[in-house]
PDB file of C-alpha atoms in Angstrom:
ATOM      1  CA  UNK O   1     129.028 205.334  69.712  1.00 75.00           C
ATOM      2  CA  UNK O   2     131.685 202.767  68.827  1.00 88.00           C
ATOM      3  CA  UNK O   3     132.395 201.685  65.268  1.00 90.00           C
ATOM      4  CA  UNK O   4     130.747 198.641  63.693  1.00 92.00           C
ATOM      5  CA  UNK O   5     132.291 195.191  63.620  1.00 95.00           C
ATOM      6  CA  UNK O   6     134.037 194.176  60.411  1.00 94.00           C
ATOM      7  CA  UNK O   7     133.207 190.521  61.097  1.00 94.00           C
ATOM      8  CA  UNK O   8     129.734 190.032  62.557  1.00 95.00           C
ATOM      9  CA  UNK O   9     126.991 192.632  62.287  1.00 92.00           C
ATOM     10  CA  UNK O  10     125.070 192.938  65.505  1.00 96.00           C
ATOM     11  CA  UNK O  11     127.956 191.802  67.733  1.00 98.00           C
ATOM     12  CA  UNK O  12     130.896 193.328  69.530  1.00 98.00           C
ATOM     13  CA  UNK O  13     134.388 191.984  68.814  1.00 98.00           C
ATOM     14  CA  UNK O  14     138.014 193.051  68.631  1.00 98.00           C
ATOM     15  CA  UNK O  15     137.541 194.888  65.314  1.00 97.00           C
ATOM     16  CA  UNK O  16     135.526 197.532  67.188  1.00 98.00           C
ATOM     17  CA  UNK O  17     138.427 198.692  69.380  1.00 98.00           C
ATOM     18  CA  UNK O  18     140.966 201.450  68.656  1.00 97.00           C
ATOM     19  CA  UNK O  19     142.840 200.486  65.500  1.00 97.00           C
ATOM     20  CA  UNK O  20     146.121 201.735  66.949  1.00 97.00           C
ATOM     21  CA  UNK O  21     145.972 198.989  69.582  1.00 98.00           C
ATOM     22  CA  UNK O  22     145.663 196.391  66.833  1.00 97.00           C
ATOM     23  CA  UNK O  23     148.495 197.942  64.786  1.00 98.00           C
ATOM     24  CA  UNK O  24     150.813 197.999  67.790  1.00 98.00           C
ATOM     25  CA  UNK O  25     150.009 194.370  68.656  1.00 98.00           C
ATOM     26  CA  UNK O  26     150.483 193.163  65.076  1.00 98.00           C
ATOM     27  CA  UNK O  27     154.053 194.493  64.995  1.00 98.00           C
ATOM     28  CA  UNK O  28     155.237 192.501  68.016  1.00 98.00           C
ATOM     29  CA  UNK O  29     158.026 189.991  67.497  1.00 97.00           C
ATOM     30  CA  UNK O  30     158.251 186.810  69.534  1.00 97.00           C
ATOM     31  CA  UNK O  31     160.840 188.473  71.766  1.00 97.00           C
ATOM     32  CA  UNK O  32     158.540 191.458  72.199  1.00 98.00           C
ATOM     33  CA  UNK O  33     155.793 189.109  73.391  1.00 98.00           C
ATOM     34  CA  UNK O  34     158.167 187.570  75.917  1.00 98.00           C
ATOM     35  CA  UNK O  35     158.957 191.044  77.230  1.00 98.00           C
ATOM     36  CA  UNK O  36     155.274 191.711  77.965  1.00 98.00           C
ATOM     37  CA  UNK O  37     155.639 189.874  81.295  1.00 98.00           C
ATOM     38  CA  UNK O  38     155.012 192.070  84.305  1.00 98.00           C
ATOM     39  CA  UNK O  39     154.068 191.464  87.953  1.00 98.00           C
ATOM     40  CA  UNK O  40     150.904 189.381  87.890  1.00 98.00           C
ATOM     41  CA  UNK O  41     151.307 188.419  84.227  1.00 98.00           C
ATOM     42  CA  UNK O  42     153.910 185.983  82.939  1.00 98.00           C
ATOM     43  CA  UNK O  43     154.615 184.940  79.346  1.00 98.00           C
ATOM     44  CA  UNK O  44     156.245 181.506  78.992  1.00 98.00           C
ATOM     45  CA  UNK O  45     157.606 179.890  75.817  1.00 98.00           C
ATOM     46  CA  UNK O  46     157.937 176.157  75.137  1.00 98.00           C
ATOM     47  CA  UNK O  47     160.208 175.087  72.297  1.00 98.00           C
ATOM     48  CA  UNK O  48     158.618 171.688  71.601  1.00 98.00           C
ATOM     49  CA  UNK O  49     155.064 170.402  71.633  1.00 97.00           C
ATOM     50  CA  UNK O  50     156.191 167.644  74.001  1.00 98.00           C
ATOM     51  CA  UNK O  51     157.364 170.159  76.610  1.00 98.00           C
ATOM     52  CA  UNK O  52     154.279 172.332  76.015  1.00 98.00           C
ATOM     53  CA  UNK O  53     151.696 169.625  76.668  1.00 98.00           C
ATOM     54  CA  UNK O  54     153.688 167.988  79.461  1.00 98.00           C
ATOM     55  CA  UNK O  55     153.888 171.328  81.277  1.00 98.00           C
ATOM     56  CA  UNK O  56     150.139 171.742  80.857  1.00 98.00           C
ATOM     57  CA  UNK O  57     149.491 168.218  82.172  1.00 98.00           C
ATOM     58  CA  UNK O  58     151.761 168.809  85.160  1.00 98.00           C
ATOM     59  CA  UNK O  59     149.557 171.678  86.313  1.00 98.00           C
ATOM     60  CA  UNK O  60     146.804 169.117  86.897  1.00 98.00           C
ATOM     61  CA  UNK O  61     149.179 167.005  88.955  1.00 98.00           C
ATOM     62  CA  UNK O  62     150.518 169.987  90.913  1.00 98.00           C
ATOM     63  CA  UNK O  63     146.986 171.112  91.782  1.00 98.00           C
ATOM     64  CA  UNK O  64     145.806 167.641  92.792  1.00 98.00           C
ATOM     65  CA  UNK O  65     148.905 166.983  94.900  1.00 98.00           C
ATOM     66  CA  UNK O  66     147.912 169.962  97.076  1.00 98.00           C
ATOM     67  CA  UNK O  67     144.563 168.391  97.963  1.00 98.00           C
ATOM     68  CA  UNK O  68     144.020 166.989 101.453  1.00 98.00           C
ATOM     69  CA  UNK O  69     140.989 165.752 103.356  1.00 97.00           C
ATOM     70  CA  UNK O  70     140.808 169.034 105.254  1.00 98.00           C
ATOM     71  CA  UNK O  71     141.621 171.198 102.229  1.00 98.00           C
ATOM     72  CA  UNK O  72     140.267 169.700  98.990  1.00 98.00           C
ATOM     73  CA  UNK O  73     141.700 171.288  95.856  1.00 98.00           C
ATOM     74  CA  UNK O  74     141.620 170.983  92.137  1.00 98.00           C
ATOM     75  CA  UNK O  75     141.859 172.440  88.663  1.00 98.00           C
ATOM     76  CA  UNK O  76     139.421 173.851  86.130  1.00 98.00           C
ATOM     77  CA  UNK O  77     140.294 172.578  82.671  1.00 97.00           C
ATOM     78  CA  UNK O  78     139.382 173.177  79.057  1.00 95.00           C
ATOM     79  CA  UNK O  79     138.518 171.153  75.997  1.00 95.00           C
ATOM     80  CA  UNK O  80     140.814 172.967  73.594  1.00 91.00           C
ATOM     81  CA  UNK O  81     143.650 172.145  74.013  1.00 94.00           C
ATOM     82  CA  UNK O  82     143.040 168.435  74.652  1.00 96.00           C
ATOM     83  CA  UNK O  83     146.434 166.856  73.996  1.00 97.00           C
ATOM     84  CA  UNK O  84     147.389 167.196  77.671  1.00 98.00           C
ATOM     85  CA  UNK O  85     144.524 165.013  78.904  1.00 98.00           C
ATOM     86  CA  UNK O  86     145.950 161.527  78.162  1.00 98.00           C
ATOM     87  CA  UNK O  87     149.232 162.684  79.693  1.00 98.00           C
ATOM     88  CA  UNK O  88     147.412 163.614  82.903  1.00 98.00           C
ATOM     89  CA  UNK O  89     145.934 160.111  83.144  1.00 98.00           C
ATOM     90  CA  UNK O  90     149.325 158.542  82.476  1.00 98.00           C
ATOM     91  CA  UNK O  91     150.974 160.636  85.183  1.00 98.00           C
ATOM     92  CA  UNK O  92     148.273 159.864  87.747  1.00 98.00           C
ATOM     93  CA  UNK O  93     148.603 156.138  87.078  1.00 98.00           C
ATOM     94  CA  UNK O  94     152.407 156.088  86.937  1.00 98.00           C
ATOM     95  CA  UNK O  95     152.827 158.137  90.100  1.00 98.00           C
ATOM     96  CA  UNK O  96     149.989 156.285  91.849  1.00 98.00           C
ATOM     97  CA  UNK O  97     148.252 159.511  92.893  1.00 98.00           C
ATOM     98  CA  UNK O  98     144.981 159.035  94.737  1.00 98.00           C
ATOM     99  CA  UNK O  99     142.417 161.626  93.638  1.00 98.00           C
ATOM    100  CA  UNK O 100     140.056 160.987  96.572  1.00 98.00           C
ATOM    101  CA  UNK O 101     140.316 164.562  97.865  1.00 98.00           C
ATOM    102  CA  UNK O 102     140.762 166.166  94.456  1.00 98.00           C
ATOM    103  CA  UNK O 103     138.346 168.178  92.350  1.00 98.00           C
ATOM    104  CA  UNK O 104     137.919 168.988  88.687  1.00 98.00           C
ATOM    105  CA  UNK O 105     135.835 171.717  87.109  1.00 98.00           C
ATOM    106  CA  UNK O 106     134.879 171.509  83.460  1.00 98.00           C
ATOM    107  CA  UNK O 107     134.812 174.981  81.935  1.00 98.00           C
ATOM    108  CA  UNK O 108     131.770 174.687  79.715  1.00 98.00           C
ATOM    109  CA  UNK O 109     129.369 172.516  77.758  1.00 98.00           C
ATOM    110  CA  UNK O 110     127.222 172.860  74.663  1.00 97.00           C
ATOM    111  CA  UNK O 111     123.543 173.735  75.159  1.00 98.00           C
ATOM    112  CA  UNK O 112     120.635 173.102  72.790  1.00 96.00           C
ATOM    113  CA  UNK O 113     116.949 172.212  72.902  1.00 95.00           C
ATOM    114  CA  UNK O 114     116.632 173.739  76.359  1.00 96.00           C
ATOM    115  CA  UNK O 115     119.380 171.789  78.130  1.00 96.00           C
ATOM    116  CA  UNK O 116     123.056 170.912  78.004  1.00 97.00           C
ATOM    117  CA  UNK O 117     123.907 168.284  75.402  1.00 97.00           C
ATOM    118  CA  UNK O 118     124.166 164.684  76.676  1.00 96.00           C
ATOM    119  CA  UNK O 119     127.520 162.989  77.115  1.00 95.00           C
ATOM    120  CA  UNK O 120     126.697 160.945  74.022  1.00 95.00           C
ATOM    121  CA  UNK O 121     126.807 164.054  71.811  1.00 95.00           C
ATOM    122  CA  UNK O 122     129.920 163.892  69.588  1.00 94.00           C
ATOM    123  CA  UNK O 123     130.949 167.434  70.593  1.00 94.00           C
ATOM    124  CA  UNK O 124     130.231 166.987  74.324  1.00 96.00           C
ATOM    125  CA  UNK O 125     133.006 168.271  76.557  1.00 97.00           C
ATOM    126  CA  UNK O 126     131.973 165.815  79.274  1.00 98.00           C
ATOM    127  CA  UNK O 127     132.439 163.031  76.744  1.00 98.00           C
ATOM    128  CA  UNK O 128     135.843 164.394  75.710  1.00 97.00           C
ATOM    129  CA  UNK O 129     137.112 164.578  79.308  1.00 98.00           C
ATOM    130  CA  UNK O 130     135.863 161.058  80.006  1.00 98.00           C
ATOM    131  CA  UNK O 131     137.244 159.575  76.792  1.00 98.00           C
ATOM    132  CA  UNK O 132     140.665 161.240  77.047  1.00 98.00           C
ATOM    133  CA  UNK O 133     141.223 161.493  80.798  1.00 98.00           C
ATOM    134  CA  UNK O 134     138.962 160.016  83.438  1.00 98.00           C
ATOM    135  CA  UNK O 135     138.234 156.662  81.806  1.00 98.00           C
ATOM    136  CA  UNK O 136     141.988 156.018  81.583  1.00 98.00           C
ATOM    137  CA  UNK O 137     142.693 156.505  85.287  1.00 98.00           C
ATOM    138  CA  UNK O 138     142.925 153.333  87.391  1.00 98.00           C
ATOM    139  CA  UNK O 139     139.579 152.788  89.180  1.00 98.00           C
ATOM    140  CA  UNK O 140     141.215 152.754  92.607  1.00 98.00           C
ATOM    141  CA  UNK O 141     142.773 156.196  91.983  1.00 98.00           C
ATOM    142  CA  UNK O 142     139.792 158.024  90.438  1.00 98.00           C
ATOM    143  CA  UNK O 143     138.129 160.958  92.165  1.00 97.00           C
ATOM    144  CA  UNK O 144     134.523 160.511  93.307  1.00 98.00           C
ATOM    145  CA  UNK O 145     131.957 161.497  90.694  1.00 97.00           C
ATOM    146  CA  UNK O 146     130.643 164.231  92.990  1.00 98.00           C
ATOM    147  CA  UNK O 147     134.067 165.911  92.837  1.00 98.00           C
ATOM    148  CA  UNK O 148     133.690 166.544  89.101  1.00 98.00           C
ATOM    149  CA  UNK O 149     131.804 169.776  88.434  1.00 98.00           C
ATOM    150  CA  UNK O 150     130.304 171.065  85.191  1.00 98.00           C
ATOM    151  CA  UNK O 151     128.206 174.188  84.581  1.00 98.00           C
ATOM    152  CA  UNK O 152     125.003 172.265  83.917  1.00 96.00           C
ATOM    153  CA  UNK O 153     121.905 174.286  83.109  1.00 95.00           C
ATOM    154  CA  UNK O 154     120.007 172.709  86.012  1.00 94.00           C
ATOM    155  CA  UNK O 155     122.695 173.443  88.638  1.00 96.00           C
ATOM    156  CA  UNK O 156     124.535 176.633  87.734  1.00 98.00           C
ATOM    157  CA  UNK O 157     124.214 178.027  91.266  1.00 98.00           C
ATOM    158  CA  UNK O 158     125.724 174.861  92.736  1.00 98.00           C
ATOM    159  CA  UNK O 159     128.580 175.051  90.230  1.00 98.00           C
ATOM    160  CA  UNK O 160     129.341 178.641  91.263  1.00 98.00           C
ATOM    161  CA  UNK O 161     129.111 177.716  94.954  1.00 98.00           C
ATOM    162  CA  UNK O 162     131.645 174.916  94.524  1.00 98.00           C
ATOM    163  CA  UNK O 163     134.372 177.490  93.831  1.00 98.00           C
ATOM    164  CA  UNK O 164     133.826 178.780  97.375  1.00 98.00           C
ATOM    165  CA  UNK O 165     133.725 175.300  98.888  1.00 98.00           C
ATOM    166  CA  UNK O 166     136.942 173.953  97.306  1.00 98.00           C
ATOM    167  CA  UNK O 167     140.240 175.555  96.248  1.00 98.00           C
ATOM    168  CA  UNK O 168     140.622 176.058  92.535  1.00 98.00           C
ATOM    169  CA  UNK O 169     144.399 176.149  92.332  1.00 98.00           C
ATOM    170  CA  UNK O 170     144.505 176.775  88.588  1.00 98.00           C
ATOM    171  CA  UNK O 171     142.019 177.585  85.865  1.00 98.00           C
ATOM    172  CA  UNK O 172     143.433 176.569  82.506  1.00 98.00           C
ATOM    173  CA  UNK O 173     142.129 177.589  79.118  1.00 97.00           C
ATOM    174  CA  UNK O 174     142.853 178.187  75.500  1.00 96.00           C
ATOM    175  CA  UNK O 175     142.087 181.334  73.546  1.00 96.00           C
ATOM    176  CA  UNK O 176     139.399 181.389  70.904  1.00 93.00           C
ATOM    177  CA  UNK O 177     139.223 183.457  67.748  1.00 95.00           C
ATOM    178  CA  UNK O 178     136.752 185.735  69.567  1.00 97.00           C
ATOM    179  CA  UNK O 179     139.463 186.342  72.205  1.00 97.00           C
ATOM    180  CA  UNK O 180     137.528 184.404  74.841  1.00 97.00           C
ATOM    181  CA  UNK O 181     138.420 181.995  77.592  1.00 97.00           C
ATOM    182  CA  UNK O 182     135.802 179.283  78.093  1.00 97.00           C
ATOM    183  CA  UNK O 183     132.751 180.731  76.293  1.00 98.00           C
ATOM    184  CA  UNK O 184     133.081 184.255  77.658  1.00 98.00           C
ATOM    185  CA  UNK O 185     132.413 185.788  74.248  1.00 98.00           C
ATOM    186  CA  UNK O 186     131.808 189.420  73.316  1.00 98.00           C
ATOM    187  CA  UNK O 187     128.116 190.220  73.692  1.00 98.00           C
ATOM    188  CA  UNK O 188     125.516 191.093  71.092  1.00 98.00           C
ATOM    189  CA  UNK O 189     125.229 194.714  70.012  1.00 97.00           C
ATOM    190  CA  UNK O 190     121.628 195.232  71.070  1.00 96.00           C
ATOM    191  CA  UNK O 191     119.490 196.780  73.793  1.00 97.00           C
ATOM    192  CA  UNK O 192     121.560 198.719  76.321  1.00 97.00           C
ATOM    193  CA  UNK O 193     124.702 197.554  74.527  1.00 97.00           C
ATOM    194  CA  UNK O 194     123.707 198.814  71.079  1.00 96.00           C
ATOM    195  CA  UNK O 195     126.162 201.738  71.108  1.00 96.00           C
ATOM    196  CA  UNK O 196     128.809 200.539  73.545  1.00 96.00           C
ATOM    197  CA  UNK O 197     129.804 197.124  74.914  1.00 97.00           C
ATOM    198  CA  UNK O 198     129.295 196.298  78.597  1.00 98.00           C
ATOM    199  CA  UNK O 199     131.458 198.060  81.114  1.00 98.00           C
ATOM    200  CA  UNK O 200     134.236 196.084  82.738  1.00 98.00           C
ATOM    201  CA  UNK O 201     132.239 196.032  85.984  1.00 98.00           C
ATOM    202  CA  UNK O 202     129.190 194.621  84.199  1.00 98.00           C
ATOM    203  CA  UNK O 203     131.175 191.886  82.483  1.00 98.00           C
ATOM    204  CA  UNK O 204     133.109 191.003  85.653  1.00 98.00           C
ATOM    205  CA  UNK O 205     129.778 190.430  87.442  1.00 98.00           C
ATOM    206  CA  UNK O 206     128.843 187.562  85.092  1.00 98.00           C
ATOM    207  CA  UNK O 207     128.929 184.116  86.696  1.00 98.00           C
ATOM    208  CA  UNK O 208     128.325 180.658  85.217  1.00 98.00           C
ATOM    209  CA  UNK O 209     125.460 180.982  82.761  1.00 98.00           C
ATOM    210  CA  UNK O 210     123.871 180.023  79.451  1.00 98.00           C
ATOM    211  CA  UNK O 211     125.308 182.093  76.611  1.00 98.00           C
ATOM    212  CA  UNK O 212     124.595 182.841  72.972  1.00 98.00           C
ATOM    213  CA  UNK O 213     127.752 182.088  71.039  1.00 98.00           C
ATOM    214  CA  UNK O 214     129.460 184.655  68.836  1.00 97.00           C
ATOM    215  CA  UNK O 215     129.456 183.803  65.104  1.00 96.00           C
ATOM    216  CA  UNK O 216     133.273 183.812  65.239  1.00 95.00           C
ATOM    217  CA  UNK O 217     133.141 181.119  67.925  1.00 96.00           C
ATOM    218  CA  UNK O 218     130.744 178.991  65.893  1.00 96.00           C
ATOM    219  CA  UNK O 219     133.079 179.167  62.900  1.00 94.00           C
ATOM    220  CA  UNK O 220     136.123 178.348  65.031  1.00 94.00           C
ATOM    221  CA  UNK O 221     134.576 175.281  66.634  1.00 92.00           C
ATOM    222  CA  UNK O 222     133.336 174.045  63.291  1.00 92.00           C
ATOM    223  CA  UNK O 223     136.873 174.416  61.948  1.00 92.00           C
ATOM    224  CA  UNK O 224     138.708 172.813  64.879  1.00 90.00           C
ATOM    225  CA  UNK O 225     136.218 170.133  65.909  1.00 89.00           C
ATOM    226  CA  UNK O 226     133.714 169.528  63.133  1.00 89.00           C
ATOM    227  CA  UNK O 227     135.470 169.614  59.784  1.00 92.00           C
ATOM    228  CA  UNK O 228     133.987 173.033  59.079  1.00 92.00           C
ATOM    229  CA  UNK O 229     130.367 171.824  59.345  1.00 92.00           C
ATOM    230  CA  UNK O 230     129.136 174.946  61.137  1.00 93.00           C
ATOM    231  CA  UNK O 231     125.445 173.972  61.128  1.00 93.00           C
ATOM    232  CA  UNK O 232     126.395 171.019  63.337  1.00 91.00           C
ATOM    233  CA  UNK O 233     127.685 173.298  66.113  1.00 94.00           C
ATOM    234  CA  UNK O 234     125.164 174.286  68.828  1.00 96.00           C
ATOM    235  CA  UNK O 235     124.545 178.033  68.966  1.00 97.00           C
ATOM    236  CA  UNK O 236     124.462 178.174  72.768  1.00 98.00           C
ATOM    237  CA  UNK O 237     126.564 176.848  75.617  1.00 98.00           C
ATOM    238  CA  UNK O 238     126.961 176.928  79.375  1.00 98.00           C
ATOM    239  CA  UNK O 239     130.185 178.439  80.647  1.00 98.00           C
ATOM    240  CA  UNK O 240     132.261 179.343  83.661  1.00 98.00           C
ATOM    241  CA  UNK O 241     132.153 183.107  84.152  1.00 98.00           C
ATOM    242  CA  UNK O 242     134.458 185.875  85.326  1.00 98.00           C
ATOM    243  CA  UNK O 243     133.037 185.494  88.853  1.00 98.00           C
ATOM    244  CA  UNK O 244     134.378 181.934  89.138  1.00 98.00           C
ATOM    245  CA  UNK O 245     137.551 182.826  87.241  1.00 98.00           C
ATOM    246  CA  UNK O 246     138.503 185.391  89.861  1.00 98.00           C
ATOM    247  CA  UNK O 247     138.118 182.719  92.542  1.00 98.00           C
ATOM    248  CA  UNK O 248     140.875 180.666  90.861  1.00 98.00           C
ATOM    249  CA  UNK O 249     144.289 181.303  92.351  1.00 98.00           C
ATOM    250  CA  UNK O 250     145.930 181.220  88.917  1.00 98.00           C
ATOM    251  CA  UNK O 251     144.672 181.561  85.347  1.00 98.00           C
ATOM    252  CA  UNK O 252     146.823 179.676  82.857  1.00 98.00           C
ATOM    253  CA  UNK O 253     146.232 180.109  79.100  1.00 98.00           C
ATOM    254  CA  UNK O 254     147.759 177.647  76.600  1.00 98.00           C
ATOM    255  CA  UNK O 255     148.320 178.524  72.942  1.00 97.00           C
ATOM    256  CA  UNK O 256     149.786 175.975  70.545  1.00 95.00           C
ATOM    257  CA  UNK O 257     148.530 177.712  67.406  1.00 91.00           C
ATOM    258  CA  UNK O 258     145.525 175.448  66.756  1.00 89.00           C
ATOM    259  CA  UNK O 259     142.822 177.856  67.893  1.00 90.00           C
ATOM    260  CA  UNK O 260     143.636 181.549  67.567  1.00 93.00           C
ATOM    261  CA  UNK O 261     146.018 182.977  64.977  1.00 94.00           C
ATOM    262  CA  UNK O 262     149.298 184.907  64.991  1.00 95.00           C
ATOM    263  CA  UNK O 263     147.534 188.255  65.405  1.00 97.00           C
ATOM    264  CA  UNK O 264     145.255 187.063  68.197  1.00 97.00           C
ATOM    265  CA  UNK O 265     148.178 185.555  70.078  1.00 97.00           C
ATOM    266  CA  UNK O 266     149.693 189.037  70.113  1.00 98.00           C
ATOM    267  CA  UNK O 267     146.646 191.213  70.767  1.00 98.00           C
ATOM    268  CA  UNK O 268     145.541 189.784  74.101  1.00 98.00           C
ATOM    269  CA  UNK O 269     148.925 189.642  75.870  1.00 98.00           C
ATOM    270  CA  UNK O 270     149.598 193.181  74.643  1.00 98.00           C
ATOM    271  CA  UNK O 271     146.328 194.430  76.117  1.00 98.00           C
ATOM    272  CA  UNK O 272     146.812 192.496  79.362  1.00 98.00           C
ATOM    273  CA  UNK O 273     150.392 193.685  79.772  1.00 98.00           C
ATOM    274  CA  UNK O 274     149.420 197.324  79.153  1.00 98.00           C
ATOM    275  CA  UNK O 275     146.213 197.035  81.219  1.00 98.00           C
ATOM    276  CA  UNK O 276     144.060 197.973  78.218  1.00 98.00           C
ATOM    277  CA  UNK O 277     140.755 196.417  79.247  1.00 98.00           C
ATOM    278  CA  UNK O 278     137.815 196.300  76.839  1.00 98.00           C
ATOM    279  CA  UNK O 279     134.904 193.867  76.993  1.00 98.00           C
ATOM    280  CA  UNK O 280     134.873 193.607  73.179  1.00 98.00           C
ATOM    281  CA  UNK O 281     138.077 191.616  73.823  1.00 98.00           C
ATOM    282  CA  UNK O 282     137.013 189.498  76.811  1.00 98.00           C
ATOM    283  CA  UNK O 283     140.478 188.022  77.389  1.00 98.00           C
ATOM    284  CA  UNK O 284     141.740 191.550  78.127  1.00 98.00           C
ATOM    285  CA  UNK O 285     139.800 191.501  81.413  1.00 98.00           C
ATOM    286  CA  UNK O 286     142.483 189.161  82.759  1.00 98.00           C
ATOM    287  CA  UNK O 287     144.669 192.258  83.086  1.00 98.00           C
ATOM    288  CA  UNK O 288     142.976 192.709  86.470  1.00 98.00           C
ATOM    289  CA  UNK O 289     143.502 189.135  87.718  1.00 98.00           C
ATOM    290  CA  UNK O 290     146.484 188.927  90.120  1.00 98.00           C
ATOM    291  CA  UNK O 291     148.078 185.768  88.690  1.00 98.00           C
ATOM    292  CA  UNK O 292     147.896 185.063  84.943  1.00 98.00           C
ATOM    293  CA  UNK O 293     150.191 182.989  82.737  1.00 98.00           C
ATOM    294  CA  UNK O 294     150.249 182.773  78.930  1.00 98.00           C
ATOM    295  CA  UNK O 295     152.020 179.677  77.608  1.00 98.00           C
ATOM    296  CA  UNK O 296     153.055 179.526  73.946  1.00 98.00           C
ATOM    297  CA  UNK O 297     154.415 176.858  71.668  1.00 98.00           C
ATOM    298  CA  UNK O 298     157.229 179.017  70.318  1.00 97.00           C
ATOM    299  CA  UNK O 299     157.083 177.970  66.611  1.00 97.00           C
ATOM    300  CA  UNK O 300     153.324 178.742  66.500  1.00 96.00           C
ATOM    301  CA  UNK O 301     153.829 182.438  67.203  1.00 96.00           C
ATOM    302  CA  UNK O 302     155.060 183.126  63.654  1.00 95.00           C
ATOM    303  CA  UNK O 303     154.527 186.734  62.484  1.00 95.00           C
ATOM    304  CA  UNK O 304     151.698 188.923  61.221  1.00 96.00           C
ATOM    305  CA  UNK O 305     152.816 189.128  57.601  1.00 91.00           C
ATOM    306  CA  UNK O 306     151.282 188.512  54.201  1.00 85.00           C
ATOM    307  CA  UNK O 307     151.441 184.918  52.964  1.00 81.00           C
ATOM    308  CA  UNK O 308     149.555 183.871  49.867  1.00 87.00           C
ATOM    309  CA  UNK O 309     148.022 180.382  49.948  1.00 83.00           C
TER     310      UNK O 309
END
């Protein structure tokens, strides 16, 4: 039986893993993090926010430029970070890139009252992508609406199928405080998972689905998107799963320091680099994906030291 969480009773999370793993990760310097690169896993630093977000935006362009009528292609993108999205629209318009054969997958959406939230909801990820990206692209260059895919509660099977029908060149994401990508959170500590979290095989078998959100995730999204008003954050969401993630040719994680903290930005690359896979730290499963990148804004890495505020 594994130890209890220090953070959320009734849930699995990173505080339930071997403490030595956490101690080793906490001691890493920025240069140590850079040295965690290995075949299949690359750590990349960006010295300015301008270069960070431009590099993230360019991955959209690089994916869409590979699309043809006979081989449609695209990118799966997050809300968090979001600063790259207006840059993507600017690049598409400036370079006059037709998106006719291109695809976009949204990673997730909030879910409440038995369905995904409408695009009018202030926290809607569909709304955010439209407001920051798609509505700014010249009408003659925009991709068809049917080429934009979200994990909607009514069409999860179709969403999963689309990853077989079209190339997902890159799946981007951030990293949450719960060490998730998209909303692949640690699971509740109940039923068959009361004493131990799911096995890697069980977690890897999860596809796009409706999920209960970890309390850590609710707190994070309230902090980053809602001024701390946690009761305004839906407690469920729809999300892309590991099944779809492993169909992406590349997984690209972007960390500018706005979501996870200095410790979290060390723990997951350490576990991925050393192939320490534990479903209480969902991001660690990416150790088994053949092509993963972690991008960091270098000044955000800081150190795991005591600072009184």
